[in-house]
Amino acid sequence: MTELKWIAVDWGTTHLRVWGMNASGIPLFHVRSDQRMGALEADAFEPTLMALIKAHVPDLDRKIDVIACGRVGALKGRADMPYCAVPCQPLAGGLTKLSSDQFNLNVISGLKQTQPFDLMQGEEVQIAGYLAGDKEFDGVVCLPGLHSKWVRVSAEEVVSFQTVMTGEMFDALSDHSVLQHSLAQTGLNEELFLETVSEGMAHPARLSSRLFSLHAESLLSGLSAEDVRTRLSGLLIGMELAATKPYWLGQKIVLIGDHDLSCLYAKALTEQGCMPIMVEAEDMIRNGLIAAYGAVVKIEGV
Amino acid sequence: MTELKWIAVDWGTTHLRVWGMNASGIPLFHVRSDQRMGALEADAFEPTLMALIKAHVPDLDRKIDVIACGRVGALKGRADMPYCAVPCQPLAGGLTKLSSDQFNLNVISGLKQTQPFDLMQGEEVQIAGYLAGDKEFDGVVCLPGLHSKWVRVSAEEVVSFQTVMTGEMFDALSDHSVLQHSLAQTGLNEELFLETVSEGMAHPARLSSRLFSLHAESLLSGLSAEDVRTRLSGLLIGMELAATKPYWLGQKIVLIGDHDLSCLYAKALTEQGCMPIMVEAEDMIRNGLIAAYGAVVKIEGV
């Protein structure tokens, strides 16, 4: 079972993860790159993927199956991928075969919602990965990140969801506002973070005024750069929790994300009386891609 | 009275305005540039100003008086300017003489506040300019912009103030978020704007969720780029009005700003039952710089 059967790809806005799989869905190799999708043209997909896997597959002599999810479906120049309307199972949108010289390239469709309008592309695979191990789950899945998703799940379906662009606001304000001069790139004061989350939840309208006040405090009173970063993070996550309260209040919550960010959300939610369960995003994506591949094989095997 | 006596300079974050004045404070010439302060080094101030005025003053043979306000006092490399603590008269911080080879350069001090922390640098001159024509004013001055200021004024003093970085958030989110692909650079739907201001005031916590929803709506349902711009503007200004309600509710309001932006704020405030008076920022700055120069002449004449 050391023969490479197919390749699993998660190509999000901020990273690219690739697994080489055998027929049983056991990874033979795993590579990860921080190559962003934003600037990538459609015809760069194949060479980029090939370059990444060639150290592991030096003599690929056939068109291998690739199952991909995430922003790869929305690559500039590629045909627009369809989205599947919720409520539906996370992988209900199925796969779309895209033209490719070197791969049998199948891309997983994202989900859409019209009331209110919303989109997800990639997170549906993580949810499918989680449900593969907990079919009976009835509650809310939170996927914190650049565009955090809050997802109501019941009876193996995504019922509704809400995106909050907390991570993107954090980046935009860190790098492109007056705060850029007073903000640390790393570090977080946990006690201050929790205090600021409460403030952000209680007074969300004051966000943009508080941010300028932090700038003034750093100039006038030497507020530390780590504390500025902590408060920006706390105010934005507090605002997110205020906006998503109808999602998480009184619900079972599963947090799927990178470890550090999930820990922050877990602490903030615990402070609100919730008991979130944390699982690693990478595990859920791999499991979700395996589930999607299983569906293809089943369909092809009919 | 055609002899150039002094030069008035307003050098803000986004622009540079210069007036050549005679002894009576009547402008002999006026030039304006959109040169931003952000990237300017301290030693570039004099050559930049000289280049701008030399068409009007080809044979300047003496060190002429310059009265400047705005971010020029915070130029990288220059000594930090002092700030005057409120409550105080707008020009109570006085002038600081900065070293200069070609000018007698005097920079007007800004104002500071410690509860909550806040700063202004330049707007105090506009307030002084307004008070020069309406000493009895008792109410709130709003100066919309990159960093909007809301200022309580009474008995010729600035009592307290609050900065809201609405313009900077608009720019950061327009240029550095997922909205960048769906947002028009100009244009505004007035009716939709007022509707969205109300929404932003009522549900400020939803800002970052609503913004992603606009992105989704533009992809799924063809929401126009002008409507996305209108809604971003409306949500942010609505959030600002919610945060500053203790300032404007039931108060006399004077709006000092560029015409188009002031009109937007006037419409939003009128919808809330206010009757704001609009005055042009440029007139107020010039009058404020004249008031500051008058104070110097008086002091020097003692």
Coordinates of C-alpha atoms in Angstrom, one line a residue:
Chain A
M1 CA 0.0 0.0 0.0
T2 CA 2.8 2.4 -0.7
E3 CA 1.6 3.1 -4.2
L4 CA 0.4 6.7 -4.8
K5 CA -3.2 6.6 -5.9
W6 CA -4.4 10.2 -5.7
I7 CA -3.5 13.6 -4.5
A8 CA -5.5 15.7 -2.0
V9 CA -5.1 19.5 -2.3
D10 CA -6.4 22.3 0.0
W11 CA -5.6 25.6 -1.7
G12 CA -7.0 28.4 0.4
T13 CA -6.4 32.1 0.3
T14 CA -3.3 32.0 2.5
H15 CA -1.8 28.5 2.0
L16 CA -1.5 25.3 0.0
R17 CA -1.6 21.9 1.6
V18 CA -1.0 18.7 -0.4
W19 CA -1.2 15.0 0.6
G20 CA -0.1 12.1 -1.6
M21 CA -2.6 9.3 -0.8
N22 CA -2.6 5.5 -1.3
A23 CA -5.8 3.6 -2.2
S24 CA -6.8 3.4 1.5
G25 CA -6.6 7.1 2.0
I26 CA -3.4 6.9 4.1
P27 CA -1.0 9.8 3.4
L28 CA 2.3 8.8 1.8
F29 CA 3.6 12.3 1.9
H30 CA 2.5 15.8 3.0
V31 CA 3.8 19.1 1.8
R32 CA 2.7 22.6 2.7
S33 CA 3.4 26.0 1.2
D34 CA 2.3 29.5 2.1
Q35 CA 1.8 30.4 -1.5
R36 CA -1.2 32.7 -1.6
M37 CA -4.0 32.3 -4.2
G38 CA -4.6 36.0 -4.6
A39 CA -1.9 36.7 -7.2
L40 CA -2.0 33.3 -8.9
E41 CA -3.2 33.0 -12.5
A42 CA -5.2 30.0 -13.6
D43 CA -2.4 28.5 -15.7
A44 CA 0.0 28.6 -12.8
F45 CA -1.9 26.0 -10.9
E46 CA -0.5 22.9 -12.5
P47 CA 3.2 23.9 -12.6
T48 CA 2.9 25.1 -8.9
L49 CA 1.4 21.8 -7.8
M50 CA 3.8 19.8 -9.9
A51 CA 6.8 21.6 -8.5
L52 CA 5.6 21.0 -5.0
I53 CA 5.1 17.2 -5.4
K54 CA 8.0 16.3 -7.7
A55 CA 10.4 15.7 -4.8
H56 CA 8.0 12.9 -3.7
V57 CA 6.8 11.7 -7.1
P58 CA 9.9 12.1 -9.3
D59 CA 8.7 9.7 -12.1
L60 CA 4.9 10.4 -12.4
D61 CA 4.1 8.8 -15.8
R62 CA 0.3 9.1 -15.8
K63 CA -2.5 11.5 -15.2
I64 CA -3.1 11.1 -11.5
D65 CA -6.4 11.9 -9.7
V66 CA -6.4 15.2 -7.8
I67 CA -9.2 16.3 -5.5
A68 CA -8.9 19.9 -4.6
C69 CA -10.9 22.4 -2.4
G70 CA -10.7 26.0 -1.5
R71 CA -10.1 29.1 -3.6
V72 CA -8.6 27.0 -6.4
G73 CA -12.1 26.9 -7.9
A74 CA -12.2 30.6 -8.1
L75 CA -8.9 31.1 -9.8
K76 CA -8.8 34.1 -12.1
G77 CA -9.3 32.9 -15.6
R78 CA -11.0 29.6 -14.7
A79 CA -14.7 29.1 -15.3
D80 CA -16.7 30.1 -12.3
M81 CA -17.4 27.1 -10.1
P82 CA -21.0 26.4 -9.1
Y83 CA -22.0 26.8 -5.4
C84 CA -24.6 24.6 -3.7
A85 CA -27.4 26.3 -1.8
V86 CA -27.8 25.5 1.9
P87 CA -29.5 23.7 3.6
C88 CA -27.5 20.7 2.2
Q89 CA -24.8 18.2 3.1
P90 CA -21.4 19.9 3.1
L91 CA -20.2 18.0 0.0
A92 CA -23.6 18.2 -1.8
G93 CA -22.2 20.5 -4.4
G94 CA -20.1 17.6 -5.8
L95 CA -17.0 17.9 -7.9
T96 CA -16.3 19.7 -11.1
K97 CA -13.7 18.4 -13.5
L98 CA -11.4 21.1 -14.7
S99 CA -9.2 20.9 -17.7
S100 CA -5.6 19.9 -16.9
D101 CA -2.7 18.5 -18.9
Q102 CA -1.1 16.7 -16.1
F103 CA -3.9 15.7 -13.7
N104 CA -7.4 14.4 -13.5
L105 CA -8.3 17.6 -11.6
N106 CA -11.6 17.6 -9.7
V107 CA -12.6 20.6 -7.6
I108 CA -15.1 20.5 -4.8
S109 CA -17.9 23.0 -5.0
G110 CA -18.5 25.5 -2.2
L111 CA -21.8 26.5 -0.5
K112 CA -23.9 29.5 -0.9
Q113 CA -26.7 31.2 1.1
T114 CA -29.0 34.0 -0.1
Q115 CA -30.7 35.1 3.1
P116 CA -28.5 36.7 4.1
F117 CA -26.0 36.4 1.2
D118 CA -23.0 34.4 2.1
L119 CA -20.4 32.0 0.6
M120 CA -18.0 29.3 1.7
Q121 CA -15.3 27.6 -0.3
G122 CA -13.1 25.1 1.5
E123 CA -14.7 25.2 4.9
E124 CA -17.4 22.8 3.7
V125 CA -14.6 20.1 3.4
Q126 CA -13.5 20.7 7.0
I127 CA -17.1 20.3 8.2
A128 CA -17.4 17.1 6.1
G129 CA -14.1 15.9 7.7
Y130 CA -15.5 16.6 11.2
L131 CA -18.8 14.9 10.5
A132 CA -17.0 11.8 9.1
G133 CA -16.0 11.2 12.7
D134 CA -19.2 12.5 14.4
K135 CA -22.2 12.0 12.2
E136 CA -24.7 12.7 15.0
F137 CA -23.3 16.2 15.7
D138 CA -26.0 18.8 16.2
G139 CA -24.6 22.3 17.0
V140 CA -22.4 25.0 15.6
V141 CA -19.0 24.7 13.9
C142 CA -16.8 27.8 14.1
L143 CA -13.9 28.0 11.8
P144 CA -11.9 31.1 12.8
G145 CA -9.6 32.7 10.3
L146 CA -9.3 35.5 7.7
H147 CA -13.0 35.0 7.0
S148 CA -14.4 33.3 10.1
K149 CA -17.3 31.0 9.5
W150 CA -20.1 30.1 12.0
V151 CA -22.0 27.2 10.7
R152 CA -25.2 25.5 12.1
V153 CA -25.0 21.8 11.5
S154 CA -27.8 19.3 12.1
A155 CA -28.7 15.9 10.6
E156 CA -25.4 15.9 8.6
E157 CA -26.4 19.1 6.9
V158 CA -25.2 22.7 6.9
V159 CA -28.4 24.5 7.9
S160 CA -27.1 28.1 7.7
F161 CA -23.9 30.0 8.1
Q162 CA -22.5 33.5 8.7
T163 CA -19.1 34.8 7.7
V164 CA -17.3 37.5 9.8
M165 CA -14.1 38.9 8.2
T166 CA -12.4 39.4 11.5
G167 CA -8.9 38.2 10.3
E168 CA -9.0 40.4 7.3
M169 CA -10.0 43.4 9.3
F170 CA -7.2 42.7 11.7
D171 CA -4.7 42.6 8.8
A172 CA -6.1 45.7 7.1
L173 CA -6.1 47.8 10.3
S174 CA -2.7 46.4 11.4
D175 CA -1.0 47.2 8.1
H176 CA -3.0 50.1 6.7
S177 CA -4.1 52.4 9.5
V178 CA -2.5 54.7 12.0
L179 CA -2.1 51.7 14.2
Q180 CA 0.7 50.3 12.0
H181 CA 3.2 52.4 14.0
S182 CA 2.2 51.2 17.4
L183 CA 1.4 47.5 16.9
A184 CA 3.5 44.5 17.7
Q185 CA 3.7 41.7 15.1
T186 CA 3.5 39.0 17.7
G187 CA 2.6 38.5 21.4
L188 CA -0.6 38.6 23.3
N189 CA -1.5 39.5 26.9
E190 CA -4.2 36.9 27.7
E191 CA -5.9 38.7 30.6
L192 CA -6.1 42.0 28.7
F193 CA -7.4 40.0 25.7
L194 CA -10.3 38.6 27.6
E195 CA -11.1 42.0 29.1
T196 CA -11.1 43.6 25.7
V197 CA -13.3 40.9 24.2
S198 CA -15.9 41.8 26.8
E199 CA -15.5 45.5 25.9
G200 CA -15.9 44.8 22.2
M201 CA -19.0 42.7 22.8
A202 CA -20.6 45.3 25.0
H203 CA -19.7 48.4 22.8
P204 CA -19.2 47.3 19.2
A205 CA -20.0 50.7 17.8
R206 CA -17.0 52.2 19.6
L207 CA -14.5 50.0 17.6
S208 CA -13.1 52.6 15.3
S209 CA -13.0 55.3 18.1
R210 CA -11.2 52.9 20.5
L211 CA -8.6 52.1 17.9
F212 CA -7.6 55.7 17.5
S213 CA -7.6 56.1 21.2
L214 CA -5.1 53.2 21.4
H215 CA -2.9 55.0 18.9
A216 CA -3.1 58.2 21.1
E217 CA -2.4 56.1 24.3
S218 CA 0.7 54.6 22.7
L219 CA 2.0 58.1 21.9
L220 CA 1.0 59.8 25.1
S221 CA 1.4 57.1 27.7
G222 CA 3.6 54.5 26.2
L223 CA 1.0 51.7 25.8
S224 CA 3.1 48.7 24.7
A225 CA 3.0 47.5 21.2
E226 CA 1.9 44.0 22.4
D227 CA -1.0 45.6 24.3
V228 CA -2.1 47.5 21.2
R229 CA -2.1 44.2 19.3
T230 CA -3.9 42.4 22.1
R231 CA -6.6 45.1 22.2
L232 CA -7.1 45.2 18.4
S233 CA -7.5 41.4 18.5
G234 CA -9.9 41.5 21.5
L235 CA -12.1 44.3 20.1
L236 CA -12.5 42.5 16.8
I237 CA -13.2 39.1 18.2
G238 CA -15.6 40.7 20.8
M239 CA -17.4 42.3 17.9
E240 CA -17.6 39.0 16.1
L241 CA -19.0 37.2 19.2
A242 CA -21.6 40.0 19.6
A243 CA -22.6 39.5 15.9
T244 CA -22.8 35.7 16.1
K245 CA -24.4 35.3 19.5
P246 CA -27.6 33.8 17.8
Y247 CA -25.2 31.1 16.5
W248 CA -23.3 30.1 19.6
L249 CA -25.5 30.9 22.6
G250 CA -26.6 27.7 24.3
Q251 CA -25.1 25.5 21.5
K252 CA -22.6 22.7 21.3
I253 CA -19.6 24.3 19.6
V254 CA -16.8 22.7 17.6
L255 CA -13.8 25.0 16.8
I256 CA -11.9 24.0 13.7
G257 CA -8.8 26.0 13.1
D258 CA -5.1 26.5 13.5
H259 CA -4.1 25.8 17.1
D260 CA -3.2 29.3 18.3
L261 CA -6.2 31.1 16.8
S262 CA -8.6 28.4 18.0
C263 CA -7.2 28.7 21.5
L264 CA -8.0 32.5 21.5
Y265 CA -11.6 31.8 20.4
A266 CA -11.9 29.0 22.9
K267 CA -10.8 31.2 25.8
A268 CA -13.2 34.0 24.7
L269 CA -16.1 31.5 24.3
T270 CA -15.4 29.8 27.6
E271 CA -15.6 33.2 29.3
Q272 CA -19.1 33.4 27.9
G273 CA -20.1 30.1 29.5
C274 CA -19.6 27.9 26.4
M275 CA -17.6 24.7 26.3
P276 CA -16.1 24.5 22.8
I277 CA -14.3 21.4 21.5
M278 CA -11.2 22.1 19.5
V279 CA -10.0 20.1 16.5
E280 CA -7.2 20.7 14.1
A281 CA -8.1 22.2 10.8
E282 CA -5.5 20.2 8.9
D283 CA -6.9 16.9 10.2
M284 CA -10.4 17.9 9.2
I285 CA -9.4 19.0 5.7
R286 CA -7.6 15.7 5.0
N287 CA -10.5 13.7 6.3
G288 CA -12.9 15.8 4.3
L289 CA -10.9 15.3 1.1
I290 CA -10.8 11.6 1.7
A291 CA -14.6 11.6 2.1
A292 CA -14.9 13.5 -1.2
Y293 CA -12.6 11.1 -3.0
G294 CA -14.6 8.2 -1.6
A295 CA -17.7 9.7 -3.1
V296 CA -16.0 9.9 -6.5
V297 CA -14.7 6.4 -6.4
K298 CA -18.2 5.2 -5.4
I299 CA -19.8 7.1 -8.2
E300 CA -17.2 6.0 -10.7
G301 CA -17.5 2.4 -9.5
V302 CA -21.3 2.3 -10.0
Chain B
M1 CA -0.9 96.1 0.7
T2 CA 0.5 93.7 -2.0
E3 CA 3.6 93.0 0.0
L4 CA 4.0 89.4 1.2
K5 CA 4.3 89.5 4.9
W6 CA 4.0 85.8 6.0
I7 CA 3.0 82.4 4.8
A8 CA 0.2 80.3 6.2
V9 CA 0.6 76.5 5.8
D10 CA -1.8 73.6 6.5
W11 CA 0.1 70.3 6.1
G12 CA -2.3 67.5 6.9
T13 CA -1.9 63.8 6.3
T14 CA -3.4 64.0 2.9
H15 CA -2.7 67.4 1.5
L16 CA -0.7 70.7 1.7
R17 CA -2.4 74.1 1.5
V18 CA -0.4 77.3 1.4
W19 CA -1.4 80.9 1.4
G20 CA 0.8 84.0 0.9
M21 CA -0.5 86.7 3.2
N22 CA -0.1 90.5 3.4
A23 CA 0.1 92.3 6.7
S24 CA -3.7 92.5 6.9
G25 CA -4.1 88.7 6.6
I26 CA -5.5 89.0 3.0
P27 CA -4.3 86.2 0.8
L28 CA -2.0 87.3 -2.1
F29 CA -1.8 83.7 -3.5
H30 CA -3.1 80.3 -2.6
V31 CA -1.6 76.9 -3.7
R32 CA -2.6 73.4 -2.9
S33 CA -0.9 70.1 -3.4
D34 CA -2.0 66.6 -2.6
Q35 CA 1.5 65.7 -1.3
R36 CA 1.1 63.3 1.6
M37 CA 3.0 63.7 4.8
G38 CA 3.3 60.0 5.5
A39 CA 6.4 59.4 3.4
L40 CA 8.1 62.8 3.9
E41 CA 11.3 63.2 5.8
A42 CA 11.9 66.2 8.1
D43 CA 14.5 67.7 5.8
A44 CA 12.2 67.6 2.8
F45 CA 9.8 70.1 4.4
E46 CA 11.7 73.3 3.4
P47 CA 12.5 72.4 -0.2
T48 CA 8.9 71.1 -0.8
L49 CA 7.4 74.3 0.5
M50 CA 9.9 76.5 -1.4
A51 CA 9.2 74.7 -4.6
L52 CA 5.5 75.3 -4.1
I53 CA 5.7 79.0 -3.5
K54 CA 8.6 80.0 -5.8
A55 CA 6.2 80.7 -8.8
H56 CA 4.6 83.3 -6.6
V57 CA 7.6 84.6 -4.8
P58 CA 10.5 84.3 -7.3
D59 CA 12.9 86.7 -5.4
L60 CA 12.4 85.9 -1.7
D61 CA 15.5 87.6 -0.2
R62 CA 14.8 87.2 3.5
K63 CA 13.7 84.7 6.1
I64 CA 9.9 85.0 5.9
D65 CA 7.5 84.1 8.8
V66 CA 5.7 80.8 8.3
I67 CA 2.8 79.7 10.5
A68 CA 2.1 76.0 10.0
C69 CA -0.4 73.5 11.4
G70 CA -1.2 69.8 11.0
R71 CA 1.1 66.8 10.8
V72 CA 4.1 68.9 9.9
G73 CA 4.8 69.1 13.7
A74 CA 5.0 65.3 13.8
L75 CA 7.4 64.9 10.9
K76 CA 9.7 62.0 11.2
G77 CA 13.1 63.3 12.5
R78 CA 11.7 66.5 14.0
A79 CA 11.6 66.9 17.7
D80 CA 8.2 65.8 19.1
M81 CA 5.9 68.8 19.3
P82 CA 4.1 69.4 22.6
Y83 CA 0.3 68.9 22.9
C84 CA -1.9 71.0 25.1
A85 CA -4.4 69.2 27.4
V86 CA -8.1 70.0 27.1
P87 CA -10.1 71.7 28.3
C88 CA -8.4 74.7 26.8
Q89 CA -8.8 77.3 24.0
P90 CA -8.0 75.7 20.6
L91 CA -4.8 77.6 20.1
A92 CA -3.7 77.4 23.8
G93 CA -0.8 75.2 22.9
G94 CA 0.9 78.1 21.2
L95 CA 3.6 77.9 18.6
T96 CA 6.9 76.1 18.6
K97 CA 9.8 77.6 16.6
L98 CA 11.5 74.9 14.5
S99 CA 15.0 75.2 13.0
S100 CA 14.8 76.3 9.4
D101 CA 17.4 77.7 6.9
Q102 CA 14.9 79.6 4.8
F103 CA 11.9 80.4 7.0
N104 CA 11.0 81.7 10.5
L105 CA 9.1 78.5 10.9
N106 CA 6.4 78.3 13.7
V107 CA 4.3 75.2 14.2
I108 CA 1.0 75.3 16.1
S109 CA 0.7 72.7 18.9
G110 CA -2.2 70.2 18.8
L111 CA -4.4 69.2 21.6
K112 CA -4.4 66.0 23.8
Q113 CA -6.9 64.3 26.1
T114 CA -6.2 61.5 28.5
Q115 CA -9.7 60.3 29.5
P116 CA -10.2 58.7 27.1
F117 CA -6.8 59.1 25.3
D118 CA -7.1 61.2 22.1
L119 CA -5.1 63.6 20.0
M120 CA -5.8 66.3 17.4
Q121 CA -3.3 68.2 15.2
G122 CA -4.6 70.7 12.7
E123 CA -8.3 70.5 13.6
E124 CA -7.8 72.9 16.5
V125 CA -6.9 75.6 13.9
Q126 CA -10.2 75.0 12.0
I127 CA -12.1 75.3 15.3
A128 CA -10.2 78.5 16.1
G129 CA -11.1 79.7 12.6
Y130 CA -14.8 79.0 13.2
L131 CA -14.8 80.6 16.7
A132 CA -13.1 83.8 15.2
G133 CA -16.5 84.4 13.5
D134 CA -18.8 83.0 16.2
K135 CA -17.2 83.5 19.7
E136 CA -20.5 82.6 21.5
F137 CA -20.8 79.2 19.9
D138 CA -21.8 76.5 22.4
G139 CA -22.2 73.1 20.9
V140 CA -20.4 70.4 18.9
V141 CA -18.0 70.8 16.0
C142 CA -17.7 67.7 13.7
L143 CA -14.8 67.5 11.4
P144 CA -15.4 64.5 9.1
G145 CA -12.4 62.9 7.4
L146 CA -9.7 60.2 7.6
H147 CA -9.9 60.7 11.3
S148 CA -13.2 62.3 12.1
K149 CA -13.2 64.5 15.1
W150 CA -16.3 65.3 17.3
V151 CA -15.5 68.3 19.6
R152 CA -17.5 69.8 22.4
V153 CA -17.0 73.6 22.4
S154 CA -18.1 76.0 25.0
A155 CA -17.0 79.4 26.3
E156 CA -14.3 79.5 23.4
E157 CA -12.8 76.3 24.8
V158 CA -12.5 72.8 23.5
V159 CA -14.1 70.9 26.4
S160 CA -13.5 67.3 25.2
F161 CA -13.3 65.4 21.9
Q162 CA -13.5 62.0 20.3
T163 CA -11.8 60.7 17.2
V164 CA -13.4 58.1 14.9
M165 CA -11.2 56.7 12.2
T166 CA -14.0 56.2 9.8
G167 CA -12.2 57.5 6.7
E168 CA -9.2 55.3 7.4
M169 CA -11.3 52.2 7.9
F170 CA -13.1 53.0 4.6
D171 CA -9.8 53.2 2.8
A172 CA -8.3 50.1 4.5
L173 CA -11.4 48.0 3.7
S174 CA -11.8 49.3 0.2
D175 CA -8.2 48.6 -0.8
H176 CA -7.1 45.7 1.4
S177 CA -10.1 43.4 1.9
V178 CA -12.2 41.0 -0.2
L179 CA -14.4 44.1 -1.0
Q180 CA -11.7 45.5 -3.2
H181 CA -13.0 43.5 -6.2
S182 CA -16.6 44.5 -5.8
L183 CA -16.4 48.2 -4.9
A184 CA -16.7 51.3 -7.1
Q185 CA -14.1 54.1 -6.7
T186 CA -16.8 56.8 -7.0
G187 CA -20.5 57.2 -6.9
L188 CA -23.1 57.0 -4.2
N189 CA -26.8 56.1 -4.0
E190 CA -28.2 58.6 -1.6
E191 CA -31.4 56.7 -0.6
L192 CA -29.5 53.5 0.0
F193 CA -26.8 55.4 1.9
L194 CA -29.4 56.8 4.4
E195 CA -31.0 53.3 4.8
T196 CA -27.6 51.8 5.5
V197 CA -26.6 54.5 8.0
S198 CA -29.7 53.5 10.0
E199 CA -28.7 49.8 9.8
G200 CA -25.1 50.6 10.9
M201 CA -26.4 52.6 13.9
A202 CA -28.8 49.9 14.9
H203 CA -26.5 46.9 14.5
P204 CA -22.9 48.1 14.7
A205 CA -21.6 44.7 15.8
R206 CA -22.6 43.3 12.4
L207 CA -20.3 45.5 10.4
S208 CA -17.7 42.9 9.5
S209 CA -20.3 40.2 8.8
R210 CA -22.3 42.6 6.6
L211 CA -19.3 43.5 4.6
F212 CA -18.6 39.9 3.7
S213 CA -22.3 39.5 2.8
L214 CA -22.0 42.4 0.4
H215 CA -19.1 40.6 -1.3
A216 CA -21.2 37.5 -1.6
E217 CA -24.2 39.4 -2.9
S218 CA -22.1 41.1 -5.5
L219 CA -20.9 37.6 -6.7
L220 CA -24.2 35.8 -6.4
S221 CA -26.7 38.4 -7.3
G222 CA -24.8 41.2 -9.1
L223 CA -25.0 43.9 -6.4
S224 CA -23.6 46.9 -8.2
A225 CA -20.1 48.2 -7.3
E226 CA -21.7 51.6 -6.5
D227 CA -24.1 50.0 -4.1
V228 CA -21.2 48.2 -2.4
R229 CA -19.4 51.5 -2.0
T230 CA -22.6 53.2 -0.7
R231 CA -23.2 50.4 1.9
L232 CA -19.6 50.4 3.1
S233 CA -19.8 54.2 3.6
G234 CA -23.2 54.0 5.2
L235 CA -22.3 51.2 7.6
L236 CA -19.1 53.0 8.8
I237 CA -20.8 56.4 9.2
G238 CA -23.7 54.7 10.9
M239 CA -21.3 53.1 13.3
E240 CA -19.6 56.5 13.9
L241 CA -23.0 58.1 14.7
A242 CA -23.8 55.3 17.1
A243 CA -20.5 55.8 18.9
T244 CA -20.7 59.6 19.0
K245 CA -24.4 59.9 20.0
P246 CA -23.5 61.4 23.4
Y247 CA -21.8 64.2 21.4
W248 CA -24.4 65.2 18.9
L249 CA -27.8 64.3 20.5
G250 CA -29.7 67.5 21.1
Q251 CA -26.7 69.7 20.3
K252 CA -26.0 72.6 17.9
I253 CA -23.7 71.0 15.3
V254 CA -21.2 72.7 13.0
L255 CA -19.7 70.5 10.3
I256 CA -16.3 71.6 9.1
G257 CA -15.0 69.6 6.1
D258 CA -14.7 69.2 2.4
H259 CA -18.0 69.8 0.7
D260 CA -19.0 66.3 -0.5
L261 CA -18.1 64.5 2.7
S262 CA -19.8 67.2 4.9
C263 CA -22.9 66.8 2.8
L264 CA -23.0 63.1 3.5
Y265 CA -22.7 63.7 7.3
A266 CA -25.3 66.5 7.1
K267 CA -27.8 64.2 5.4
A268 CA -27.2 61.4 8.0
L269 CA -27.5 63.8 10.9
T270 CA -30.6 65.5 9.5
E271 CA -32.2 62.1 9.3
Q272 CA -31.5 61.8 13.0
G273 CA -33.4 65.1 13.7
C274 CA -30.3 67.3 13.9
M275 CA -29.9 70.6 12.0
P276 CA -26.1 70.8 11.3
I277 CA -24.5 74.0 9.8
M278 CA -21.9 73.4 7.1
V279 CA -18.8 75.5 6.7
E280 CA -15.8 74.9 4.4
A281 CA -12.7 73.5 6.0
E282 CA -10.4 75.6 3.8
D283 CA -12.0 78.9 5.0
M284 CA -11.8 77.8 8.6
I285 CA -8.1 76.8 8.3
R286 CA -7.1 80.1 6.7
N287 CA -9.0 82.0 9.4
G288 CA -7.5 79.9 12.2
L289 CA -4.0 80.4 10.8
I290 CA -4.6 84.2 10.7
A291 CA -5.8 84.1 14.3
A292 CA -2.6 82.2 15.2
Y293 CA -0.4 84.7 13.4
G294 CA -2.3 87.6 15.1
A295 CA -1.4 86.0 18.5
V296 CA 2.3 85.8 17.5
V297 CA 2.4 89.4 16.3
K298 CA 0.7 90.5 19.5
I299 CA 3.2 88.6 21.6
E300 CA 6.2 89.8 19.7
G301 CA 4.8 93.4 19.9
V302 CA 4.6 93.5 23.7

